[in-house]
Coordinates of C-alpha atoms in Angstrom, one line a residue:
M273 CA 136.4 239.1 56.1
A274 CA 139.7 237.3 56.2
D275 CA 139.9 233.6 56.6
C276 CA 139.3 232.5 60.2
T277 CA 142.8 231.2 61.0
D278 CA 144.1 231.0 64.4
A279 CA 146.3 233.9 63.8
Y280 CA 143.3 236.0 62.5
M281 CA 141.0 235.1 65.4
D282 CA 144.0 235.7 67.9
G283 CA 144.3 239.2 66.4
L284 CA 140.6 239.8 67.1
R285 CA 141.2 239.1 70.7
L286 CA 143.5 242.0 71.0
K287 CA 141.0 244.5 69.8
G288 CA 138.2 246.3 71.7
D289 CA 135.9 249.2 70.6
P290 CA 138.2 252.3 70.6
L291 CA 135.2 254.8 70.4
A292 CA 133.3 253.5 73.2
D293 CA 136.3 252.7 75.3
A294 CA 137.6 256.2 74.9
T295 CA 134.2 257.5 76.0
V296 CA 134.0 255.5 79.1
D297 CA 137.7 256.3 80.1
A298 CA 136.9 259.9 79.9
L299 CA 133.6 259.5 82.2
F300 CA 135.4 257.6 84.7
T301 CA 138.5 259.8 84.7
G302 CA 136.2 262.8 85.2
G303 CA 134.1 261.2 87.8
E304 CA 131.0 261.8 85.7
V305 CA 129.6 258.2 85.2
G306 CA 126.8 258.8 87.9
R307 CA 125.7 262.1 86.3
F308 CA 125.8 260.5 82.9
N309 CA 123.5 257.5 84.0
T310 CA 121.1 259.9 85.8
L311 CA 120.7 262.2 82.6
M312 CA 120.5 259.1 80.2
R313 CA 117.7 257.6 82.0
W314 CA 115.3 260.0 80.3
F315 CA 117.2 259.9 76.9
T316 CA 115.2 256.9 75.2
T317 CA 114.2 257.9 71.6
S318 CA 116.0 258.8 68.5
G319 CA 115.6 262.5 67.5
Q320 CA 115.2 263.3 71.0
A321 CA 117.4 266.5 72.2
L322 CA 120.4 265.4 74.2
P323 CA 120.1 266.1 77.9
E324 CA 121.7 269.4 79.1
G325 CA 124.8 268.9 81.1
L326 CA 126.1 265.8 79.5
P327 CA 129.9 265.6 79.7
D328 CA 131.6 266.5 76.4
A329 CA 133.0 263.2 75.7
A330 CA 129.4 261.5 76.1
R331 CA 127.9 264.1 73.9
D332 CA 130.5 263.7 71.2
Y333 CA 129.9 259.8 71.4
L334 CA 126.1 260.1 71.2
E335 CA 126.2 262.5 68.2
A336 CA 128.8 260.2 66.4
T337 CA 126.7 257.1 66.9
A338 CA 123.2 258.6 66.4
T339 CA 122.5 257.2 62.8
P340 CA 123.0 253.7 61.4
P341 CA 125.7 252.9 58.8
D342 CA 124.9 254.8 55.4
W343 CA 125.1 251.6 53.4
V344 CA 122.0 249.8 55.1
D345 CA 119.6 248.3 52.6
W346 CA 116.3 249.3 54.2
A347 CA 114.4 246.8 52.0
V348 CA 116.3 243.9 53.4
M349 CA 115.8 245.4 57.0
E350 CA 112.0 245.4 56.3
E351 CA 112.2 241.8 55.1
A352 CA 113.9 240.9 58.4
R353 CA 111.1 242.7 60.3
Q354 CA 108.5 240.7 58.5
F355 CA 110.5 237.5 59.4
F356 CA 110.5 238.5 62.9
I357 CA 106.8 239.2 63.0
D358 CA 106.1 236.0 61.4
N359 CA 108.1 233.9 63.7
D360 CA 108.3 236.2 67.0
V361 CA 107.2 233.4 69.4
H362 CA 109.7 230.9 67.9
I363 CA 112.5 233.6 67.9
S364 CA 111.8 234.4 71.6
T365 CA 112.0 230.6 72.4
A366 CA 115.2 230.2 70.5
L367 CA 116.7 233.3 72.1
S368 CA 115.9 232.0 75.6
F369 CA 116.6 228.4 75.2
A370 CA 119.2 228.1 72.6
A371 CA 121.1 231.4 72.2
M372 CA 121.6 232.0 75.8
P373 CA 122.8 228.5 76.7
A374 CA 125.1 228.7 73.6
C375 CA 126.8 231.6 75.4
Y376 CA 127.2 229.6 78.5
V377 CA 129.0 226.8 76.5
V378 CA 131.9 229.2 76.0
P379 CA 133.7 229.1 79.5
H380 CA 135.3 232.5 79.4
V381 CA 132.0 234.1 78.4
S382 CA 130.2 232.4 81.4
R383 CA 132.9 233.7 83.7
L384 CA 132.6 237.2 82.2
L385 CA 128.9 237.2 82.5
S386 CA 129.2 235.9 86.1
A387 CA 131.2 239.0 86.9
T388 CA 128.3 241.4 86.2
H389 CA 125.8 242.5 88.8
S390 CA 122.9 241.8 86.4
L391 CA 123.6 238.1 86.3
D392 CA 122.6 237.8 89.9
Y393 CA 119.0 238.3 88.4
P394 CA 118.9 236.2 85.3
A395 CA 115.6 237.6 84.2
R396 CA 117.3 241.0 83.7
R397 CA 119.5 239.7 81.0
M398 CA 116.7 237.9 79.3
A399 CA 114.4 241.0 79.6
E400 CA 117.2 243.3 78.3
T401 CA 117.7 241.0 75.3
G402 CA 114.0 240.6 74.6
Q403 CA 113.4 244.3 74.9
F404 CA 116.4 245.1 72.6
T405 CA 115.1 242.6 69.9
V406 CA 111.7 244.0 70.0
Y407 CA 113.1 247.7 69.8
L408 CA 115.1 246.5 66.6
M409 CA 112.1 245.0 64.9
R410 CA 109.6 247.9 65.2
P411 CA 108.7 249.9 62.1
D412 CA 110.2 253.0 63.4
A413 CA 113.4 251.3 64.9
F414 CA 115.8 253.7 63.2
E415 CA 113.5 256.8 62.8
A416 CA 112.8 259.7 65.1
G417 CA 110.9 258.3 68.0
G418 CA 112.4 254.8 67.7
R419 CA 113.9 253.3 70.8
F420 CA 116.4 251.1 69.3
L421 CA 119.5 253.4 68.5
P422 CA 119.5 254.9 72.0
A423 CA 119.4 251.4 73.6
A424 CA 122.3 250.3 71.3
Q425 CA 124.3 253.4 72.2
K426 CA 123.8 252.5 75.9
V427 CA 124.8 248.9 75.6
R428 CA 127.8 249.7 73.6
L429 CA 128.9 251.8 76.6
L430 CA 128.1 249.1 79.1
H431 CA 130.3 246.8 77.4
A432 CA 133.1 249.3 77.3
S433 CA 132.7 249.9 81.0
I434 CA 132.9 246.1 81.8
R435 CA 136.0 246.0 79.6
R436 CA 137.5 248.9 81.6
H437 CA 136.6 247.4 85.1
L438 CA 138.1 244.0 84.3
R439 CA 141.2 245.6 82.9
Q440 CA 141.7 248.2 85.6
E441 CA 141.3 245.7 88.4
G442 CA 143.4 243.0 86.8
R443 CA 140.6 240.5 86.9
W444 CA 140.9 239.2 83.4
P445 CA 143.7 237.0 82.1
E446 CA 143.8 238.5 78.8
L447 CA 144.5 242.1 77.5
V448 CA 140.9 243.0 76.1
P449 CA 137.8 241.5 77.7
I450 CA 134.8 241.5 75.4
C451 CA 137.2 241.7 72.6
Q452 CA 136.2 241.7 68.8
E453 CA 136.3 237.9 68.6
D454 CA 133.8 237.6 71.4
M455 CA 131.6 240.5 70.2
L456 CA 131.3 238.7 66.8
G457 CA 130.8 235.4 68.7
G458 CA 127.9 236.9 70.6
L459 CA 126.5 238.2 67.2
M460 CA 126.5 234.6 65.9
M461 CA 124.7 233.5 69.0
F462 CA 121.7 235.7 68.5
S463 CA 121.5 235.4 64.8
L464 CA 122.9 232.2 63.5
Q465 CA 122.2 230.1 66.7
V466 CA 118.6 231.4 66.5
L467 CA 118.2 230.3 62.9
D468 CA 119.6 226.9 63.7
A469 CA 117.2 226.5 66.7
L470 CA 114.2 227.6 64.3
H471 CA 115.4 224.8 62.0
R472 CA 115.6 222.3 64.9
M473 CA 112.1 223.2 66.0
G474 CA 110.7 222.5 62.6
V475 CA 109.9 226.1 61.7
H476 CA 109.7 226.6 57.9
I477 CA 111.9 229.5 57.0
T478 CA 113.1 230.4 53.4
P479 CA 116.8 231.0 52.7
R480 CA 115.9 234.7 51.8
G481 CA 114.2 235.2 55.2
A482 CA 117.1 233.7 57.0
E483 CA 119.6 235.8 55.1
A484 CA 117.6 238.9 55.8
Y485 CA 117.3 238.1 59.5
Y486 CA 121.2 237.6 59.7
Y487 CA 121.6 240.9 57.7
A488 CA 119.7 242.9 60.4
W489 CA 121.9 241.4 63.0
R490 CA 125.0 242.1 61.0
V491 CA 123.8 245.8 61.0
V492 CA 123.3 245.5 64.8
G493 CA 126.8 244.1 65.2
I494 CA 128.4 247.3 63.6
I495 CA 126.1 249.6 65.6
L496 CA 127.3 247.9 68.8
G497 CA 131.0 248.5 67.8
C498 CA 132.0 245.4 65.9
D499 CA 134.6 246.0 63.3
P500 CA 132.9 246.4 59.9
E501 CA 135.7 244.6 58.2
A502 CA 135.5 241.6 60.6
V503 CA 131.7 241.1 60.6
P504 CA 130.8 238.0 58.2
A505 CA 129.2 239.4 55.1
D506 CA 126.7 236.7 54.8
L507 CA 125.2 233.5 56.3
Q508 CA 127.8 231.3 54.7
A509 CA 130.6 233.3 56.1
A510 CA 128.9 233.6 59.4
R511 CA 128.7 229.8 59.6
H512 CA 132.3 229.5 58.9
F513 CA 133.2 232.0 61.8
S514 CA 130.7 230.5 64.1
D515 CA 132.2 227.1 63.7
R516 CA 135.7 228.3 64.3
Y517 CA 134.8 230.4 67.2
M518 CA 133.0 227.5 69.0
T519 CA 135.8 224.9 68.1
R520 CA 138.3 227.2 69.7
H521 CA 136.4 227.9 72.8
M522 CA 133.4 225.7 73.8
G523 CA 133.5 223.4 76.8
P524 CA 132.2 222.8 80.3
S525 CA 132.7 225.2 83.1
P526 CA 131.1 225.6 86.7
E527 CA 130.0 229.2 85.7
G528 CA 128.2 227.9 82.6
A529 CA 126.5 225.2 84.5
Q530 CA 125.5 227.7 87.3
L531 CA 124.1 230.3 84.9
T532 CA 122.2 227.5 83.1
R533 CA 120.7 226.4 86.4
Q534 CA 119.6 229.9 87.0
L535 CA 118.0 230.2 83.5
I536 CA 116.1 227.0 84.0
E537 CA 114.8 228.0 87.4
M538 CA 113.8 231.3 86.3
Y539 CA 111.7 230.0 83.6
E540 CA 110.2 227.2 85.7
Q541 CA 109.0 230.1 87.8
V542 CA 107.6 231.9 84.9
V543 CA 105.5 228.8 83.7
P544 CA 102.4 228.5 85.9
G545 CA 102.4 225.5 88.3
T546 CA 105.1 222.8 88.4
L547 CA 103.6 220.1 86.1
L548 CA 105.4 221.6 83.2
D549 CA 108.7 222.5 84.8
P550 CA 110.7 219.6 83.2
V551 CA 109.7 220.9 79.8
V552 CA 112.2 223.8 80.3
P553 CA 115.3 221.7 80.6
A554 CA 114.1 219.3 78.0
L555 CA 113.6 222.2 75.5
V556 CA 117.2 223.6 76.3
R557 CA 118.7 219.9 75.8
Y558 CA 116.6 219.5 72.5
L559 CA 117.8 222.8 70.9
I560 CA 121.5 222.7 72.0
G561 CA 122.1 219.0 71.8
D562 CA 123.1 216.4 74.3
T563 CA 126.9 217.2 74.4
A564 CA 126.4 220.9 75.2
A565 CA 123.5 220.1 77.6
D566 CA 125.7 217.6 79.6
W567 CA 128.5 220.3 79.8
L568 CA 125.9 222.7 81.3
E569 CA 124.5 220.0 83.5
V570 CA 121.0 220.3 82.1
P571 CA 118.9 217.6 83.9
R572 CA 117.5 214.8 82.0
S573 CA 113.8 213.6 82.2
R574 CA 111.2 211.7 80.4
W575 CA 110.2 215.1 78.7
D576 CA 113.4 214.7 76.7
S577 CA 111.5 212.3 74.3
V578 CA 108.2 214.0 74.5
I579 CA 109.6 217.3 73.5
K580 CA 110.6 215.9 70.1
I581 CA 107.0 216.1 68.9
G582 CA 107.4 219.9 68.9
P583 CA 108.2 220.2 65.2
V584 CA 105.0 218.1 64.5
L585 CA 102.9 220.6 66.3
L586 CA 104.5 223.5 64.6
G587 CA 103.8 221.9 61.3
V588 CA 100.1 221.7 62.3
L589 CA 100.2 225.3 63.2
E590 CA 101.9 226.4 59.8
R591 CA 99.2 224.4 57.9
F592 CA 96.6 226.5 59.8
E593 CA 98.3 229.7 58.7
D594 CA 98.3 228.7 55.1
R595 CA 94.5 228.4 55.1
G596 CA 94.5 232.1 54.2
P597 CA 95.5 235.7 55.1
W598 CA 93.0 235.8 58.0
A599 CA 94.7 232.7 59.6
A600 CA 98.1 234.1 59.2
Q601 CA 97.1 237.4 60.7
L602 CA 95.5 235.7 63.7
S603 CA 98.5 233.6 64.2
D604 CA 100.8 236.7 64.1
R605 CA 98.7 238.5 66.5
L606 CA 98.6 235.6 68.9
G607 CA 102.4 235.3 68.5
H608 CA 102.8 239.0 69.4
L609 CA 100.7 238.6 72.4
V610 CA 102.6 235.6 73.8
T611 CA 105.8 237.5 73.3
T612 CA 104.6 240.5 75.0
L613 CA 103.4 238.5 77.9
E614 CA 106.6 236.8 78.2
L615 CA 108.6 239.9 78.2
S616 CA 106.2 241.7 80.6
S617 CA 106.6 238.6 83.0
L618 CA 110.4 239.1 82.9
T619 CA 110.4 242.9 83.3
R620 CA 107.4 243.1 85.7
G621 CA 106.0 245.6 83.3
R622 CA 109.0 247.9 83.7
V623 CA 111.3 249.4 80.9
M624 CA 114.8 247.9 81.2
H625 CA 117.4 250.6 81.7
Y626 CA 120.8 250.1 80.1
A627 CA 123.3 251.9 82.4
I628 CA 127.1 251.9 82.9
P629 CA 128.0 249.9 85.9
Q630 CA 130.1 251.7 88.3
E631 CA 131.6 248.5 89.8
L632 CA 131.5 244.7 89.3
K633 CA 130.9 242.0 91.7
A634 CA 133.4 241.6 94.3
D635 CA 133.3 237.8 94.4
F636 CA 134.1 237.6 90.6
G637 CA 133.5 234.0 89.8
V638 CA 130.7 231.4 90.3
P639 CA 127.8 233.0 92.0
A640 CA 127.9 231.8 95.7
S641 CA 124.0 231.5 96.0
T642 CA 122.1 228.7 94.3
A643 CA 118.7 230.1 95.7
R644 CA 115.7 230.2 93.4
W645 CA 115.3 233.3 91.2
S646 CA 113.6 236.4 92.5
P647 CA 112.9 239.6 90.6
P648 CA 115.5 242.4 90.5
P649 CA 114.9 245.2 92.9
P650 CA 113.3 248.5 91.6
S651 CA 116.6 250.4 91.7
Q652 CA 118.0 248.3 89.0
V653 CA 115.3 249.0 86.4
L654 CA 113.7 252.1 85.0

């Protein structure tokens, strides 16, 4: 990866995902998006025969992207999976309360997210992200019967379709929405920002575990259409890229504040009762810092001080895990149960369906409604 000069980063803003973009253009030009979405609802696992009647462009794309890069080190991927198993609750917390708000700190990313139908229902994006991560960390993720690769193929086309909508409708100030710089920036949110949040929470992680976790997301980035030459090769390079990206773009925006408000309200409803509602914004503020939290208009409360004892409690839990294999196994099983229950509460027990949107919101901008979150209608999930 080249040095992250402004000229280099500006060049990344002019690049999209040629393969996915060409596929989506062909589907829209041929009026075949609806048929593609209908057929693909039943294509969910690797090794499954492609549906009959798929448009040629879609079939070519799915065949070309059906396998991971041939250079993947599967021993490192297994280390990443074990890292996830050991820390799944903490990673879920970091994704929800650090990685997503970090996305909202980038104004043009918040504006783009506000342009998609799914963000009317913040639980949908969190459920999609959680489900995607769970698929990635399953033992069979890249094998026949695994659900990760088909999900990644669909997400890549979803991104390409948003690029096309914004470009065709003249609703984006730049040439390439969801450009390579932003795709890599998103990769940093879900890898590096998660690791930083784990450190902030006091979770003990080894350098080797952190590198393995980033390696897995590096593989994911390339599968999702990031330029292999541009993806940072290791955590040190990722840190350099992330710092440059955030320095170039972060700041306050009404869209970011609105999306954060929706996120907080959603989790306040997921948490039973109202007594612990202030814990949600306090946790967001603790994990992303006061400057970013103020930009996102995260409310303050007395819980801002209380939440700081979290690392102490996690230290107690880790000492429990150190008492023997039985304790670590019990902790892992409880962690898996909590993560599963959280994902189930967001999806209402349904499997999320990654489809190509045929249109974007007409009122592209800050969502007009500030009503409390309600679950997505059945038509938006499989």
